[in-house]
mmCIF file of C-alpha atoms in Angstrom:
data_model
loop_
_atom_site.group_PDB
_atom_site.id
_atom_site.type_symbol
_atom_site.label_atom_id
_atom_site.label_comp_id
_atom_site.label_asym_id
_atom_site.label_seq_id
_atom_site.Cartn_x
_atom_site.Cartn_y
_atom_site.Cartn_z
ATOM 1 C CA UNK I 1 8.493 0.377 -2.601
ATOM 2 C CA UNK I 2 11.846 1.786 -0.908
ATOM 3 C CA UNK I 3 11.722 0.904 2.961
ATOM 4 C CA UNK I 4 12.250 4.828 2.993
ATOM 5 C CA UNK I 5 9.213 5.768 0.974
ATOM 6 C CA UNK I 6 6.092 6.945 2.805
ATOM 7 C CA UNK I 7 4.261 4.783 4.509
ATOM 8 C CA UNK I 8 6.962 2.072 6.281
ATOM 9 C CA UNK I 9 8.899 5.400 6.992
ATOM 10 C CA UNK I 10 6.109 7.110 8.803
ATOM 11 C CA UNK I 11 6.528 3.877 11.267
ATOM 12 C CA UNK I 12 10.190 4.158 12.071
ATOM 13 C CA UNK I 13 11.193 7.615 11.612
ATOM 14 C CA UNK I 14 10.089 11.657 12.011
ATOM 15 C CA UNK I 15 11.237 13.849 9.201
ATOM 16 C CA UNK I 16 10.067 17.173 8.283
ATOM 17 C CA UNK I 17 9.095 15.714 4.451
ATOM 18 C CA UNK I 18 8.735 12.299 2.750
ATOM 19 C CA UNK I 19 11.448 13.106 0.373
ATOM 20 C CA UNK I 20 13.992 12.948 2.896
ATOM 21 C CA UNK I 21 15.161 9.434 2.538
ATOM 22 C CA UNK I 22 18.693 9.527 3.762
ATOM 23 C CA UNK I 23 17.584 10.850 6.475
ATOM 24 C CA UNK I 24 14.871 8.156 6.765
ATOM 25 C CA UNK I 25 17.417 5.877 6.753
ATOM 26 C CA UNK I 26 20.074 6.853 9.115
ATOM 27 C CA UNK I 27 17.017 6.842 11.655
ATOM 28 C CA UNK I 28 16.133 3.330 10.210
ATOM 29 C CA UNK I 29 19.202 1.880 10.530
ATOM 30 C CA UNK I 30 19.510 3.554 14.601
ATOM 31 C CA UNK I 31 15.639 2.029 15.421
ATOM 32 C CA UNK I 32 17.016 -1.086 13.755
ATOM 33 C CA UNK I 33 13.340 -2.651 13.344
ATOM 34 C CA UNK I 34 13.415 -6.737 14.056
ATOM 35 C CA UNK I 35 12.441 -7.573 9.792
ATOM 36 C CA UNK I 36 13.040 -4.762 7.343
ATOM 37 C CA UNK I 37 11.991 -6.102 3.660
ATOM 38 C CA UNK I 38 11.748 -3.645 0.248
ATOM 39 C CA UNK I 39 13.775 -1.677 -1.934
ATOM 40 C CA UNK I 40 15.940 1.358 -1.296
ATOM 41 C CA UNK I 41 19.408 0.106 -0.723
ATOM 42 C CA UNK I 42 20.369 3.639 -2.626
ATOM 43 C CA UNK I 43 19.355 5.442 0.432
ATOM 44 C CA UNK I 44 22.200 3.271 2.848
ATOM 45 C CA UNK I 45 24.776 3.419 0.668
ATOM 46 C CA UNK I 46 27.974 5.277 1.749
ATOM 47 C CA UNK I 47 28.319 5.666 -2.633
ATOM 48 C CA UNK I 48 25.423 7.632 -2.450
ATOM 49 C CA UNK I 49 24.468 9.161 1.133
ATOM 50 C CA UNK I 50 25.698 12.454 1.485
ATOM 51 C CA UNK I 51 27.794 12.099 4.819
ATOM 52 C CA UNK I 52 28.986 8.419 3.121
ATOM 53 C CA UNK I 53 27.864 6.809 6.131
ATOM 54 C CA UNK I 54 27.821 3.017 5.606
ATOM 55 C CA UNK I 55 24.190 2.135 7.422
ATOM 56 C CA UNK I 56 24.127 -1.389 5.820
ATOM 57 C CA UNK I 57 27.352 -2.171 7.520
ATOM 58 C CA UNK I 58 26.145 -1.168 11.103
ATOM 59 C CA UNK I 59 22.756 -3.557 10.363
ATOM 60 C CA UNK I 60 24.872 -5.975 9.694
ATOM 61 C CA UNK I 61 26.274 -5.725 13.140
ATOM 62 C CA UNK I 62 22.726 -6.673 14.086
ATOM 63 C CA UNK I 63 20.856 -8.511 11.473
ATOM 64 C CA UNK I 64 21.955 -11.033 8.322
ATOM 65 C CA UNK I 65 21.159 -8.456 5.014
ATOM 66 C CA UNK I 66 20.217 -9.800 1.825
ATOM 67 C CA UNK I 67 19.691 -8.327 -1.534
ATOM 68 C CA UNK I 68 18.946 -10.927 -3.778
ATOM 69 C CA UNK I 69 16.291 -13.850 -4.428
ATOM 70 C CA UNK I 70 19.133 -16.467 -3.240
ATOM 71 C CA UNK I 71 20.183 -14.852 -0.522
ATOM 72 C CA UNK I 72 16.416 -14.435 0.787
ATOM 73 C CA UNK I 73 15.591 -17.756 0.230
ATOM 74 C CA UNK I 74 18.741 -19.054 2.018
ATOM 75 C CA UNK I 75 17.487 -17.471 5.039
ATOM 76 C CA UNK I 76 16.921 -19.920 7.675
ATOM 77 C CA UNK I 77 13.429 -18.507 9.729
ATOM 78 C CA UNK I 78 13.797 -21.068 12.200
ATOM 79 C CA UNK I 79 17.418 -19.815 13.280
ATOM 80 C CA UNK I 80 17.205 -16.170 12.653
ATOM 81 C CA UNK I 81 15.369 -13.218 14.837
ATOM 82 C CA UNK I 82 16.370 -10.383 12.430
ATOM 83 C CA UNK I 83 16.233 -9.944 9.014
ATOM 84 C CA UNK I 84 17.079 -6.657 6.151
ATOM 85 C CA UNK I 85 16.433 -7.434 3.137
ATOM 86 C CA UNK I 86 16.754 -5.144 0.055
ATOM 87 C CA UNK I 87 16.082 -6.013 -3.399
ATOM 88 C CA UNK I 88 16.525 -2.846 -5.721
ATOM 89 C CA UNK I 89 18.386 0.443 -5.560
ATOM 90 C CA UNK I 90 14.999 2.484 -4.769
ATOM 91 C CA UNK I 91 12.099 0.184 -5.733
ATOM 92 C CA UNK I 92 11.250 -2.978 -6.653
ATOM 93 C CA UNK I 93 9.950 -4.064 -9.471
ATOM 94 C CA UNK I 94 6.244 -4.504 -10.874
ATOM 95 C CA UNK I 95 4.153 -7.581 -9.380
ATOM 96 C CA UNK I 96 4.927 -9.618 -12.567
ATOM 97 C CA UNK I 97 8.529 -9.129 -12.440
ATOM 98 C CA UNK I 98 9.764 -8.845 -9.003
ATOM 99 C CA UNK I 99 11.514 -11.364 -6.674
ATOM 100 C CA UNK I 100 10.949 -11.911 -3.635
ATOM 101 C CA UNK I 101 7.153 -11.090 -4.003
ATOM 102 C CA UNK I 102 5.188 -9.556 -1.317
ATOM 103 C CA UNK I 103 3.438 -12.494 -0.214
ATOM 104 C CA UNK I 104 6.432 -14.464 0.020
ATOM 105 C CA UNK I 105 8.187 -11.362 2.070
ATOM 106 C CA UNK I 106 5.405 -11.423 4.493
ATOM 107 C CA UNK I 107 5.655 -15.090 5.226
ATOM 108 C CA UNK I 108 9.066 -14.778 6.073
ATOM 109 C CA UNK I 109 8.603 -11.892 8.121
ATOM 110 C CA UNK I 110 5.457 -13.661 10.136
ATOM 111 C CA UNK I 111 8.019 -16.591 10.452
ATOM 112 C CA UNK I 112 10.560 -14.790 11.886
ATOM 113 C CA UNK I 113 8.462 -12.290 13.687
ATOM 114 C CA UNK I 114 6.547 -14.848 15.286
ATOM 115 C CA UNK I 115 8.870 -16.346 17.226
ATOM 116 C CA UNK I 116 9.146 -13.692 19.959
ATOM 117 C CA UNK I 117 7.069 -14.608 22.790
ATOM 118 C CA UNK I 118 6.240 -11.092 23.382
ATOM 119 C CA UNK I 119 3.908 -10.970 20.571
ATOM 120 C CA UNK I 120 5.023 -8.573 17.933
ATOM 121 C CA UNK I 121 3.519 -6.088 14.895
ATOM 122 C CA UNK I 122 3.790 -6.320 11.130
ATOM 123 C CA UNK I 123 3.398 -3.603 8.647
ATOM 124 C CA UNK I 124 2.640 -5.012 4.870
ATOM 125 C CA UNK I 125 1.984 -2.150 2.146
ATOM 126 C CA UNK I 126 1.163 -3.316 -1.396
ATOM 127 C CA UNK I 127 2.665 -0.211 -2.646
ATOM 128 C CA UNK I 128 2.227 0.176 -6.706
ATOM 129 C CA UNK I 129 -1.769 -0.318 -7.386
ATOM 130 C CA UNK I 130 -1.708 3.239 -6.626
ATOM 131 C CA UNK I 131 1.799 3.378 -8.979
ATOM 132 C CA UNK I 132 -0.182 1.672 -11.683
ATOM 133 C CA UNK I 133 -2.990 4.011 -11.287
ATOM 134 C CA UNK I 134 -1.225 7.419 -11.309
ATOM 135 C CA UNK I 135 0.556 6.263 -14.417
ATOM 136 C CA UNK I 136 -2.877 5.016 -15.910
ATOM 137 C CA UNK I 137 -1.373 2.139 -17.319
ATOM 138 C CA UNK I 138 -3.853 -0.794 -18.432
ATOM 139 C CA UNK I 139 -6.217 -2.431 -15.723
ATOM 140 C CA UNK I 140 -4.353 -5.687 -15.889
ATOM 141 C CA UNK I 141 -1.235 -3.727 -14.675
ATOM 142 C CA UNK I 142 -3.430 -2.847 -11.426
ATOM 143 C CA UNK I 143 -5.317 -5.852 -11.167
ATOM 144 C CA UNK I 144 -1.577 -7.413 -11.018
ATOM 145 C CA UNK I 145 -0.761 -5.557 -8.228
ATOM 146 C CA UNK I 146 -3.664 -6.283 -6.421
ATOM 147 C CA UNK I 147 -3.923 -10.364 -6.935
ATOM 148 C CA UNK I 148 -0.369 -9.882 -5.421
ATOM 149 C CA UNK I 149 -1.371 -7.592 -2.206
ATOM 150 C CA UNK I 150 -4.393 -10.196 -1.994
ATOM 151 C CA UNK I 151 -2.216 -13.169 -1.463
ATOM 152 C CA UNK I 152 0.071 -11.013 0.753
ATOM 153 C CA UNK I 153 -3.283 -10.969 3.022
ATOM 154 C CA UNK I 154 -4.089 -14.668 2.623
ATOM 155 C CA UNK I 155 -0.424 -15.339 3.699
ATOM 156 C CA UNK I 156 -1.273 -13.454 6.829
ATOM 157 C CA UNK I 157 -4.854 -14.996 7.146
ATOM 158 C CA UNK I 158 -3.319 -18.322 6.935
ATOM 159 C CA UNK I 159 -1.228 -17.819 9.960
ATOM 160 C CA UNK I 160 -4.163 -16.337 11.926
ATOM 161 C CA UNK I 161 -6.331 -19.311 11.179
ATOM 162 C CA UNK I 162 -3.539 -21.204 13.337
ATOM 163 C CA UNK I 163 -3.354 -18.312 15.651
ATOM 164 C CA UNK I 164 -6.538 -16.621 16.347
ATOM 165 C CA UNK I 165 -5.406 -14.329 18.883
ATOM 166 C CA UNK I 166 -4.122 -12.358 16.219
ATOM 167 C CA UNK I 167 -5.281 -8.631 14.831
ATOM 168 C CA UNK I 168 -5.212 -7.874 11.013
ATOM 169 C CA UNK I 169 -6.161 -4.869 9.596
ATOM 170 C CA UNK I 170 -6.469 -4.037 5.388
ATOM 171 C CA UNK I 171 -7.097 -0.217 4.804
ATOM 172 C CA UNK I 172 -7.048 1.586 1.398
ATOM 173 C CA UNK I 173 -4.907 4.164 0.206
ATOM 174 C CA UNK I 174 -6.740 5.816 -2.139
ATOM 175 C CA UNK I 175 -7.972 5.308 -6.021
ATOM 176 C CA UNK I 176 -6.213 6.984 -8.432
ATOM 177 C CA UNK I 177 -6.010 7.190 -12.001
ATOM 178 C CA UNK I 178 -9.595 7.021 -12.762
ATOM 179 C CA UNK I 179 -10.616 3.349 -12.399
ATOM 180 C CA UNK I 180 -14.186 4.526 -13.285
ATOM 181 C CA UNK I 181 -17.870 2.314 -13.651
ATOM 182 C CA UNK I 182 -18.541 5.680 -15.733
ATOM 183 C CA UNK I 183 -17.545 3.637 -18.905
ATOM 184 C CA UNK I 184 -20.294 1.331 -17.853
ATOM 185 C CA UNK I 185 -23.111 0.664 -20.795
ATOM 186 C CA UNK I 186 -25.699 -0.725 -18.106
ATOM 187 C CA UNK I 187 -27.852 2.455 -17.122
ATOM 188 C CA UNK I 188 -29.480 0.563 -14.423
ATOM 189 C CA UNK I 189 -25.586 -0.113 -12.990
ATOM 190 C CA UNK I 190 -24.845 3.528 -13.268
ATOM 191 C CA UNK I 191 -28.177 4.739 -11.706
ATOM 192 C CA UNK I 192 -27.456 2.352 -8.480
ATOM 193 C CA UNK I 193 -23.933 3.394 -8.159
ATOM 194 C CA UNK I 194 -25.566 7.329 -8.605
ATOM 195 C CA UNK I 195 -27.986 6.273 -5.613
ATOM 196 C CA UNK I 196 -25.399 4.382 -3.878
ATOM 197 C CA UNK I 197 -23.292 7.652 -3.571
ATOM 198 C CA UNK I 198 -25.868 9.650 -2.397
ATOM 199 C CA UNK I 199 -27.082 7.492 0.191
ATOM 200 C CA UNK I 200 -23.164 7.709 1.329
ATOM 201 C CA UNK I 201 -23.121 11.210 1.600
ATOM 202 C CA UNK I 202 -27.468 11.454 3.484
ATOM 203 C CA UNK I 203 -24.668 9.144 6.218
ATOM 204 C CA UNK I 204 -22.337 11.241 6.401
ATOM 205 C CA UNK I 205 -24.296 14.379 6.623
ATOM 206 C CA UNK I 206 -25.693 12.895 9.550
ATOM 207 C CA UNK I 207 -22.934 12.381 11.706
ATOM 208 C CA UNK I 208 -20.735 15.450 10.487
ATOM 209 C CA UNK I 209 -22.274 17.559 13.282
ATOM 210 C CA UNK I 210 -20.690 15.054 16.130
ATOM 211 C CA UNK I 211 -16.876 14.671 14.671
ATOM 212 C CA UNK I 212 -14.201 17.302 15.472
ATOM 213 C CA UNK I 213 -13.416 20.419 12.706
ATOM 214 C CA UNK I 214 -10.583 18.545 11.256
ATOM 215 C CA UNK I 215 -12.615 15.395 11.235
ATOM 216 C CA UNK I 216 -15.865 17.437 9.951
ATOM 217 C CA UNK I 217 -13.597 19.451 7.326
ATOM 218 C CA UNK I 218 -12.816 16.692 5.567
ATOM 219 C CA UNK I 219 -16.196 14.841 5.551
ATOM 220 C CA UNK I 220 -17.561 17.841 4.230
ATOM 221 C CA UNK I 221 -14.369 18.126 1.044
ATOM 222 C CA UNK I 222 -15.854 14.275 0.798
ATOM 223 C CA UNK I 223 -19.134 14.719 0.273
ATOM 224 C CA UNK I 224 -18.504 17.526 -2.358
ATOM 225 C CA UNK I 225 -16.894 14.976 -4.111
ATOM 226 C CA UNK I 226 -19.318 12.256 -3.669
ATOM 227 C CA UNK I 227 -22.099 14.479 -4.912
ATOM 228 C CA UNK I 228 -19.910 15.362 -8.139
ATOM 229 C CA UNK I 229 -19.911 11.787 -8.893
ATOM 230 C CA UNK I 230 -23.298 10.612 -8.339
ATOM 231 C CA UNK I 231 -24.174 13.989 -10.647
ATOM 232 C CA UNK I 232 -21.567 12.335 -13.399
ATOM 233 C CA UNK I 233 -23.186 8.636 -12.887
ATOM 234 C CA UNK I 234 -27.009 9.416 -13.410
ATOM 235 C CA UNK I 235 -25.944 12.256 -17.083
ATOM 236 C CA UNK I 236 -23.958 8.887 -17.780
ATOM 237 C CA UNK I 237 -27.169 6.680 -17.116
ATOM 238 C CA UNK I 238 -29.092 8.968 -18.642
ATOM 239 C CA UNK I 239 -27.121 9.186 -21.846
ATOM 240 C CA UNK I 240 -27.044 5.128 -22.107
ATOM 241 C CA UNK I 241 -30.974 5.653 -22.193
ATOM 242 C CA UNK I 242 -31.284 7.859 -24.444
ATOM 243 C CA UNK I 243 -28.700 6.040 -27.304
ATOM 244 C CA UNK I 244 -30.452 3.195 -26.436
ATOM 245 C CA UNK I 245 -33.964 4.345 -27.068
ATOM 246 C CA UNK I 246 -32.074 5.857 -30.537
ATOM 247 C CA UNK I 247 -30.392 2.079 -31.313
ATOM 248 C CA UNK I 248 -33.715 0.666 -30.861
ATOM 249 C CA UNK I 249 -35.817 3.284 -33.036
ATOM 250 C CA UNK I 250 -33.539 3.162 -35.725
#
């Protein structure tokens, strides 16, 4: 995505709304973060920006900036200790199409990165499954996405294989577009997701009583929704039965 979209912003910035981006920016380009790699040279543009500020030209008091393929590749990670790089006016491109991809940005950045002696931290989002989803393109569009975010993990796995004193965390964002087992044929397969779901929520009913109310609030929105699905799953599995045991008769 942009640099400036969501989630990287949420780590270098305080804004009163996401869509805020110049703002985003202009406290982007103060922080000045070690390796900055993504789209969204729109929002640091003094063409664009509102106040015209020029924020690429004050990194590049700081850091080398590059915004395309060549340039990225011509980096040097042994001889550099900052890096911008940004490849599109807002985002980049789909997993199939875009250059640098994210596995090969998060190499460079654990190159550079890595080199401090003080340790340092590494934020990697895979940002379009959930694009792919909203739009409810074709599952090979998200399944694109994802092989790419999964080699952006192996890059990092790789490196913590030489370095084991080294923390990685994967979270999800959430599913959207409906990426659904309900068009599953197998009643058996929907009946064990069904149970699956419940058994989820018998958990979480368990421990709602020692969270907080924020904590318990949402559990409880959670398990509404849970329920609602396993409901869907077994009339799904129970459906497959039944035009099976009509296939078979007739």
């Amino acid at each position: 995505s942009s640099i400036t979209d969501a989630t990287p912003a949420a780590f270098v910035s305080h804004v009163r709304a996401r869509d805020l981006q110049f703002d985003i920016a202009k406290q982007m380009a103060i922080l000045a973060p070690d390796v900055i790699l993504g789209g969204g040279t729109r929002w640091f543009s003094p063409t664009v920006r509102p106040d015209r500020e020029d924020l690429l030209a004050a990194l590049r008091q700081t850091h080398p900036v590059v915004t395309d393929t060549d340039g990225f590749n011509g980096v040097r990670d042994t001889t550099v200790s900052r890096l911008v790089g940004l490849f599109g006016a807002v985002d980049m491109p789909p997993a199939t199409l875009r250059s640098p991809t994210l596995p090969a940005m998060t190499q460079k950045a654990i190159n550079i990165l890595s080199r401090d002696p003080d340790g340092f931290f590494l934020m990697v989002e895979g940002s379009q499954p959930d694009w792919r989803g909203h739009n409810n393109l074709p599952i090979g569009y998200v399944v694109a996405e994802m092989l790419d975010f999964d080699a952006a993990i192996g890059v990092a796995l790789a490196y913590q294989k030489r370095v084991p004193d080294v923390l990685i965390l994967v979270v999800a964002d959430h599913e959207t577009g409906g990426l659904a087992i309900g068009s599953a044929r197998d009643s058996s397969l929907l009946t064990s997701a069904a149970n699956c779901d419940n058994e989820a929520v018998r958990n979480l009913v368990r421990v709602t009583a020692s969270m907080t109310k924020q904590a318990a609030d949402s559990a409880d929105s959670t398990t509404v929704r849970m329920r609602i699905t396993a409901a869907r799953l077994q009339n799904a599995a129970r459906a497959t039965r039944v035009e099976r045991i009509v296939a078979d008769y007739t």
